[in-house]
Short mmCIF file of C-alpha atoms in Angstrom, two decimals:
data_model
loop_
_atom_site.label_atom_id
_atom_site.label_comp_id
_atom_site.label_asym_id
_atom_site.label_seq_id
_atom_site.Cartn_x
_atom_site.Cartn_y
_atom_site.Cartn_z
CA UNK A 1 -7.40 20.55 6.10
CA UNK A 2 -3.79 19.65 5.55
CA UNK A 3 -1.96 17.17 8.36
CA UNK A 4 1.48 17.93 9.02
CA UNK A 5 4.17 15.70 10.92
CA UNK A 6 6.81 16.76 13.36
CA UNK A 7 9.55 17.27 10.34
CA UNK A 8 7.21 19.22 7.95
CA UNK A 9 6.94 21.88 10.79
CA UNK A 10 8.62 24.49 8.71
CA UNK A 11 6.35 23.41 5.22
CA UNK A 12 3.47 23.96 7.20
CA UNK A 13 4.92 27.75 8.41
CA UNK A 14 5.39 28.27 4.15
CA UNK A 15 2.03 26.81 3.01
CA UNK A 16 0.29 28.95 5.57
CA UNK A 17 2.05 32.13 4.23
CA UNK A 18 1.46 30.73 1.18
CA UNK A 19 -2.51 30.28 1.55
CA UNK A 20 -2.23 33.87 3.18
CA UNK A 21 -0.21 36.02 0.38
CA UNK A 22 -2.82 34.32 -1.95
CA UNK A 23 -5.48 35.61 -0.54
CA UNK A 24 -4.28 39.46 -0.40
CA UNK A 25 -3.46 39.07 -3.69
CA UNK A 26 0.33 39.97 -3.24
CA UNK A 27 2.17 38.34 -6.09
CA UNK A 28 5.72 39.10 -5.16
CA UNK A 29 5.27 37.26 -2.04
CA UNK A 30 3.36 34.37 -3.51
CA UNK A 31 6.57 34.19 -6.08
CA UNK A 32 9.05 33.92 -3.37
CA UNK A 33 7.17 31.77 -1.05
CA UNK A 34 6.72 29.81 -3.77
CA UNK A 35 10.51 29.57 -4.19
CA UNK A 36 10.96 28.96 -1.11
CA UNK A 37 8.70 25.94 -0.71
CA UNK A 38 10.56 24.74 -3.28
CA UNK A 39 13.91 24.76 -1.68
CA UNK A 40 12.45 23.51 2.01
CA UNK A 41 10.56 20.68 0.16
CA UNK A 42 14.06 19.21 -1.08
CA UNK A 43 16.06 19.71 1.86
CA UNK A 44 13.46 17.93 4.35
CA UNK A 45 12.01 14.64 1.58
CA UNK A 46 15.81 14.69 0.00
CA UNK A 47 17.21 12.62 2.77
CA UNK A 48 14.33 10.84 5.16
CA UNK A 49 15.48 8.93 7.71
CA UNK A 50 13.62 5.30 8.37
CA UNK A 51 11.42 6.83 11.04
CA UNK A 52 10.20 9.29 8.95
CA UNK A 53 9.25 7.08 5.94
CA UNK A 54 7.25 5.10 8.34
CA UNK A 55 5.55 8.59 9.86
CA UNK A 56 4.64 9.05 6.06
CA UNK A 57 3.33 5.39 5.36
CA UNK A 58 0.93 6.10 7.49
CA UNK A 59 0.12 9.90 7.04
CA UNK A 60 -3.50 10.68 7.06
CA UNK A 61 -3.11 12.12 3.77
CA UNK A 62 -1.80 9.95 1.76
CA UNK A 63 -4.00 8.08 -1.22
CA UNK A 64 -5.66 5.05 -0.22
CA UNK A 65 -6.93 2.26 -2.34
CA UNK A 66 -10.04 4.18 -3.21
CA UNK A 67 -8.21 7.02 -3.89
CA UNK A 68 -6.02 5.32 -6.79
CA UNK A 69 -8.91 2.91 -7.88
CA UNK A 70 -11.24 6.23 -8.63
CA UNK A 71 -8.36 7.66 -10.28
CA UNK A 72 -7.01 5.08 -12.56
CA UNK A 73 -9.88 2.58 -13.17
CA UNK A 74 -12.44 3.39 -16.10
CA UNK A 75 -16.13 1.75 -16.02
CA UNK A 76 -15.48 0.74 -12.69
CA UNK A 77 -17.80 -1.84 -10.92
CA UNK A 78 -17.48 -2.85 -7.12
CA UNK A 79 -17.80 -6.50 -6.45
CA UNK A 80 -19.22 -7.44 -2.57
CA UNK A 81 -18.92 -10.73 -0.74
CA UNK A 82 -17.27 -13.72 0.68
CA UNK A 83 -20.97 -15.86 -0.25
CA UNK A 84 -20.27 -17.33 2.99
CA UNK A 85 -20.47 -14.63 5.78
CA UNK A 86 -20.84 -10.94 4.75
CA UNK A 87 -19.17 -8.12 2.95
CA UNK A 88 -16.28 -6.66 4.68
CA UNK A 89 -15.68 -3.20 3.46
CA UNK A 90 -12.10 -3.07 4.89
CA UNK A 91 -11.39 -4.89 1.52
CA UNK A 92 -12.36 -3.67 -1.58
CA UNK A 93 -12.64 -5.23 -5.16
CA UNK A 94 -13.33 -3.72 -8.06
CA UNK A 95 -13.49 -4.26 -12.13
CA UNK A 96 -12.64 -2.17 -15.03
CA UNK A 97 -9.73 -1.06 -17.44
CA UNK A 98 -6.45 0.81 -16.95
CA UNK A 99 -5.32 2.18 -19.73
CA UNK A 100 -8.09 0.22 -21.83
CA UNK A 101 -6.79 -3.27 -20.44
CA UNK A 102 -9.18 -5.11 -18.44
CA UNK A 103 -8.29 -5.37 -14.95
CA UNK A 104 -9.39 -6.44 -11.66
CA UNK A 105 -8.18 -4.33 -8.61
CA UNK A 106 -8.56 -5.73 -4.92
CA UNK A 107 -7.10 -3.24 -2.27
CA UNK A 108 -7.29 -2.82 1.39
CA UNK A 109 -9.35 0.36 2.52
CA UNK A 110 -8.33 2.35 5.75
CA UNK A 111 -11.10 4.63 5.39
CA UNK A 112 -11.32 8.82 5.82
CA UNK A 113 -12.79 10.37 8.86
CA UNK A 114 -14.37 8.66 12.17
CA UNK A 115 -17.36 7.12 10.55
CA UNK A 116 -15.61 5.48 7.63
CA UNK A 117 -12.57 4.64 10.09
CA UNK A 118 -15.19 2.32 11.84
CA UNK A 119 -16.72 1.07 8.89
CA UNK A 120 -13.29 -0.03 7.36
CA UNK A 121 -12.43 -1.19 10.53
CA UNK A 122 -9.47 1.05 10.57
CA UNK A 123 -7.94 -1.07 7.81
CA UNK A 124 -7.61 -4.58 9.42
CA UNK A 125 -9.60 -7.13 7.30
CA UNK A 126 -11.40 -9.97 9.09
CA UNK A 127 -11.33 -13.49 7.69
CA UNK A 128 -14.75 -12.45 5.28
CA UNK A 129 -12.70 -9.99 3.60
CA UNK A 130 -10.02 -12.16 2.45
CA UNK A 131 -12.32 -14.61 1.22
CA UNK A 132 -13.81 -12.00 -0.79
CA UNK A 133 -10.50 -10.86 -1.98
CA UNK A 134 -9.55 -14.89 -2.43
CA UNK A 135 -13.24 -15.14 -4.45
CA UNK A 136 -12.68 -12.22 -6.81
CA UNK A 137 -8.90 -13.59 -7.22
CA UNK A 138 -10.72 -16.82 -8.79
CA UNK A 139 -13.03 -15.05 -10.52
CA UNK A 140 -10.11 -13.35 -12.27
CA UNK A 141 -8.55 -16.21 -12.93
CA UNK A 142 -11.50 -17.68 -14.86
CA UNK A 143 -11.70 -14.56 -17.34
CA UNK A 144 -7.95 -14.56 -17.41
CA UNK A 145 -7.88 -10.81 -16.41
CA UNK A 146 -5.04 -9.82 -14.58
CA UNK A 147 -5.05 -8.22 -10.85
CA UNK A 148 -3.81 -5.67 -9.35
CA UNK A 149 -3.78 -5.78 -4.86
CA UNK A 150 -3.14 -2.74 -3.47
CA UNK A 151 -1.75 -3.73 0.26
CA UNK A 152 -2.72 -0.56 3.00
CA UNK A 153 -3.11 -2.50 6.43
CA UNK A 154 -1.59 -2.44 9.50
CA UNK A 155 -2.47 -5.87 9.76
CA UNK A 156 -5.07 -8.15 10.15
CA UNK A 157 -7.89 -7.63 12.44
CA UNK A 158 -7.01 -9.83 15.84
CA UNK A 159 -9.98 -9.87 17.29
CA UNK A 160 -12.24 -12.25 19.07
CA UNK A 161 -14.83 -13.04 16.45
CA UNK A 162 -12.07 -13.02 13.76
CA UNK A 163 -10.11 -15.85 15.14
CA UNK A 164 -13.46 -17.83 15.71
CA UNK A 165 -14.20 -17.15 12.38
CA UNK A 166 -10.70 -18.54 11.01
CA UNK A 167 -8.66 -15.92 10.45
CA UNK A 168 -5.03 -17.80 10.36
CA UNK A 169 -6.98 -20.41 8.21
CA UNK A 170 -8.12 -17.67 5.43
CA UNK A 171 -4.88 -15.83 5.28
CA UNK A 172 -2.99 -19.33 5.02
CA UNK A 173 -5.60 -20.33 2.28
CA UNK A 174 -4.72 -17.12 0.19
CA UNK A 175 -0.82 -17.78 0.21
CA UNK A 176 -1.54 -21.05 -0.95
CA UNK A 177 -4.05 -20.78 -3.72
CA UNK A 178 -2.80 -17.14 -4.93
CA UNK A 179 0.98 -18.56 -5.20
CA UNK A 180 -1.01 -21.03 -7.92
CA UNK A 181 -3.38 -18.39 -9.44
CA UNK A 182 -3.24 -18.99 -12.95
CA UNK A 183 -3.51 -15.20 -14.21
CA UNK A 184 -1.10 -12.19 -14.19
CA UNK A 185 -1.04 -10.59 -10.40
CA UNK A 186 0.76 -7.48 -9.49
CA UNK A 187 1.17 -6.07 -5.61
CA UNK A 188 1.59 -2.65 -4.78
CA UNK A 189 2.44 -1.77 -0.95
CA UNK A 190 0.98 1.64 -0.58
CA UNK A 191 0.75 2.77 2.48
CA UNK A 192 1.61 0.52 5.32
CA UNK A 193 2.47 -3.91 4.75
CA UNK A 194 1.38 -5.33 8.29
CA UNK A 195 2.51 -8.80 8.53
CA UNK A 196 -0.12 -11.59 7.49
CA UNK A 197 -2.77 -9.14 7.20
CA UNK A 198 -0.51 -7.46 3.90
CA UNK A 199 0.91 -10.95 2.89
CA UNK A 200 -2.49 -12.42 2.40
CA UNK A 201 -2.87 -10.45 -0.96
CA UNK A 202 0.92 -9.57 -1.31
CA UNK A 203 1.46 -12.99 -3.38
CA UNK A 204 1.93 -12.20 -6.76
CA UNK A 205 4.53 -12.23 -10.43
CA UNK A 206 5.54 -8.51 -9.47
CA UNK A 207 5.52 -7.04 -5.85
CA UNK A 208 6.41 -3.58 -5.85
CA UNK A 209 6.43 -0.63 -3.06
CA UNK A 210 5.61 2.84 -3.02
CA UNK A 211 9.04 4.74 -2.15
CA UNK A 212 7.53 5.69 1.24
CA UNK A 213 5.93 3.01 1.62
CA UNK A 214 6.75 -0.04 5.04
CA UNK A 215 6.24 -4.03 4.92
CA UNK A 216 7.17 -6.02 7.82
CA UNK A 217 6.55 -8.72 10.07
CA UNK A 218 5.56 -7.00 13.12
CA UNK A 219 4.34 -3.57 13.97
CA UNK A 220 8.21 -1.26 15.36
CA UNK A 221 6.25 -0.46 18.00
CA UNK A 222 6.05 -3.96 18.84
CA UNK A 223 9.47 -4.38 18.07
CA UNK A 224 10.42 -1.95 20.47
CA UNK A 225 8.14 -3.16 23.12
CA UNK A 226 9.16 -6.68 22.73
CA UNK A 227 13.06 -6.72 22.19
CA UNK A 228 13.34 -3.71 24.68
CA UNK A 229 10.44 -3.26 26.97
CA UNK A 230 9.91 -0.05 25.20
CA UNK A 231 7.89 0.94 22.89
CA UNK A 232 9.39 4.66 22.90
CA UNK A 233 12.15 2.88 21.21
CA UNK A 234 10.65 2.69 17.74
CA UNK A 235 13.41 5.31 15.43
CA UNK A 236 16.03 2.21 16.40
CA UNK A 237 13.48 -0.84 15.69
CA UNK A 238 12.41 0.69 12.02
CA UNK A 239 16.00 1.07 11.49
CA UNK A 240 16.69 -2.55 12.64
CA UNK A 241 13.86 -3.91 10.95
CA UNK A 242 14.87 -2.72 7.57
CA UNK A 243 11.25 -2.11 6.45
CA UNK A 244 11.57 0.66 3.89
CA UNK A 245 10.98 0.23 -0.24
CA UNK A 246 15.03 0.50 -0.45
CA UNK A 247 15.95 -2.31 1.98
CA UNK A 248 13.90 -4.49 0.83
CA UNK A 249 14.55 -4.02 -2.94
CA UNK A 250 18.54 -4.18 -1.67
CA UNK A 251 17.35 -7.96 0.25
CA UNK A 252 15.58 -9.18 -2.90
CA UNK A 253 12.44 -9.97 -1.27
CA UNK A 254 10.62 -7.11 -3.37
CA UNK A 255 11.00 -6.48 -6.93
CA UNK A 256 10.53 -2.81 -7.31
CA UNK A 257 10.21 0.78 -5.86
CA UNK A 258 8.03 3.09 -7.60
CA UNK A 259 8.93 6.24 -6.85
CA UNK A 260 7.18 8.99 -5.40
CA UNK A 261 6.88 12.93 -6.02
CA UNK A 262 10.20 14.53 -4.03
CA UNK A 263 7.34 16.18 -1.61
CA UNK A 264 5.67 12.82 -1.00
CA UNK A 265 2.31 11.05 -2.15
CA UNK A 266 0.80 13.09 0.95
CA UNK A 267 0.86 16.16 -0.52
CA UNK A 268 1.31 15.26 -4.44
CA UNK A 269 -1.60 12.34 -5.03
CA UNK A 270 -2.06 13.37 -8.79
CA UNK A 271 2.05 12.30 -9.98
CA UNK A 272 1.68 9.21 -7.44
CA UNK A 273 -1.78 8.12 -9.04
CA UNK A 274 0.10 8.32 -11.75
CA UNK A 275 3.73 6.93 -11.26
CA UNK A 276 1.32 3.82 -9.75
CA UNK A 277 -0.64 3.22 -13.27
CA UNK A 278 2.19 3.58 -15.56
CA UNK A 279 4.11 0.80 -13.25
CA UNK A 280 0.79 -1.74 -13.06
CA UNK A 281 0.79 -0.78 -17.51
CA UNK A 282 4.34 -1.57 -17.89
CA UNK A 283 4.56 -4.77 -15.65
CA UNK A 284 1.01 -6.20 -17.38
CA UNK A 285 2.48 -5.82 -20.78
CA UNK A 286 5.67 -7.14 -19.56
CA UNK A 287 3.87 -10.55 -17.85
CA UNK A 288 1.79 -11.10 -20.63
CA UNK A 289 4.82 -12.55 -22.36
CA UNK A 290 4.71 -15.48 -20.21
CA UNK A 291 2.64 -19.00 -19.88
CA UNK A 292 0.02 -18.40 -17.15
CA UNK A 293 1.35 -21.56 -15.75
CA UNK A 294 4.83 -20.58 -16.24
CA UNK A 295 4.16 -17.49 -14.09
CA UNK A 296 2.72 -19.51 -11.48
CA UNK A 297 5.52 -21.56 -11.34
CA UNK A 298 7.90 -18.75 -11.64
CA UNK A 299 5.88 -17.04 -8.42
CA UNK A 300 6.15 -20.15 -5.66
CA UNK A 301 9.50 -20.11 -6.19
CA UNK A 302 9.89 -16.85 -4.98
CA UNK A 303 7.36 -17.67 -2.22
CA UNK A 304 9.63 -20.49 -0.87
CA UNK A 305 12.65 -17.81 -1.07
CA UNK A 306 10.73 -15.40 1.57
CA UNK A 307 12.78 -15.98 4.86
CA UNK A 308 15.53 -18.28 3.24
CA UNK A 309 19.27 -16.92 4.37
CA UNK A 310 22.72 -18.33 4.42
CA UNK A 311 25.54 -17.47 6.93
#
């Protein structure tokens, strides 16, 4: 069953029609409601505010990492482990080929329903699970076979047994050693960029964002709550915060947007799968022109630019 947010109030009054018309058979009205889906899909995606970009970062429905990695990866083979503690499933790795090119895809999993929720831990990786994405990076790197991160968190797990296990330490640890991986990476922000717990596979030659896509430092909410005592206050911290696709693109700390269907990736997965793997094609060809170390060079550089301003 479909979710709908506050501002899709009226798409969810047409699809209903929609589903209903259908199902008597009446033609003329499916034609028009049709129509008019059409026209109330442009008028509330044509001009989102920053509040509502966030709502749809994290809508229920929108494709996950598994969701894109079953779409777009052929002879697909998960990989599990840290070899040092256990598997965390709120990271995922797999192998396989896009487009008949040999790649290795590590993405963070939010999970569908209660039961997978908890499994995936909602999202938020413990320190295991970015040693296994830091392991499979390696592994990568060995073969020379580029990787792809999908980034879906909103943020790193902060709990007790995390930070005993080292959880600052093994998101520090990936900065450093994938800012020096010597093979082609590529980062895709596709749902919501929590802080550390998106930077620690967010390194890479390209880092792009889905249009409604978020990456930021700090949750608005907490924002809100911490610059204002409020956390109702969240519309004015997104806006502040400048964590949309477009603002960062605008602030160079992103290199591309890859756009979305005009209804969203919510309710158009197919033309988002898709928009997504002709991007990762296009920027592997287009790295592949480069020295591995060249690229690794090339990518510190615009690790040590993160947070750099001038008044």
């Amino acid at each position: 069953m479909a979710s709908y947010l506050d501002f899709e109030k009226n798409i969810q009054q047409i699809d209903e029609d929609l589903a209903n018309a259908k199902i008597k058979g009446d033609d003329e009205a499916v034609k028009i409601l049709e129509k008019n889906l059409e026209k109330e899909t442009q008028k509330v995606y044509k001009n989102l505010s920053d509040y509502q970009r966030l709502q749809l970062a994290r809508h229920p429905d929108r494709p996950y990492a598994l969701d894109y990695i079953q779409a777009i990866l052929s002879d697909a083979y998960e990989i599990h482990g840290d070899r040092a503690f256990r598997d965390d499933p709120a990271i995922v790795c797999y192998a396989g080929y896009i487009g008949g090119k040999k790649v290795i895809v590590i993405g963070e999993q939010k999970g569908r329903g209660t039961k997978d929720k908890l499994h995936r831990n909602f999202g938020m990786p413990h320190p295991e699970g970015y040693r296994k994405a830091l392991r499979v990076a390696k592994m990568a790197e060995k073969f020379d076979i580029p990787v792809l991160f999908l980034v879906d968190t909103p943020g790193a797990y902060p709990g007790v047994g995390a930070e005993e296990r080292g959880q600052s330490e093994a998101i520090a640890r990936n900065l450093y050693e994938l800012s020096n991986l010597k093979t082609i990476t590529i980062a895709v922000v596709i749902g919501e960029g929590g802080s550390g717990g998106a930077l620690a596979i967010g390194v890479a030659d390209k880092l792009a964002m889905m249009k409604n896509s978020v990456f930021s430092v700090i949750s608005p909410e907490g924002c809100a709550a911490i610059l204002w005592n409020d956390p109702s206050k969240i519309e004015a911290a997104t806006k502040a915060m400048k964590v949309t696709a477009d603002d960062l693109k605008n602030q160079g700390l992103i290199d591309d947007v890859i756009e979305e269907p005009i209804s969203g990736a919510h309710r158009d997965k197919e033309n988002a799968i898709k928009n997504l793997s002709d991007y990762v094609l296009k920027a592997i060809e287009e790295l592949e022109q480069y020295d591995k170390r060249e690229l690794a060079a090339i990518r510190m550089q615009k690790v040590f630019k993160f947070g750099a301003f001038s008044e």
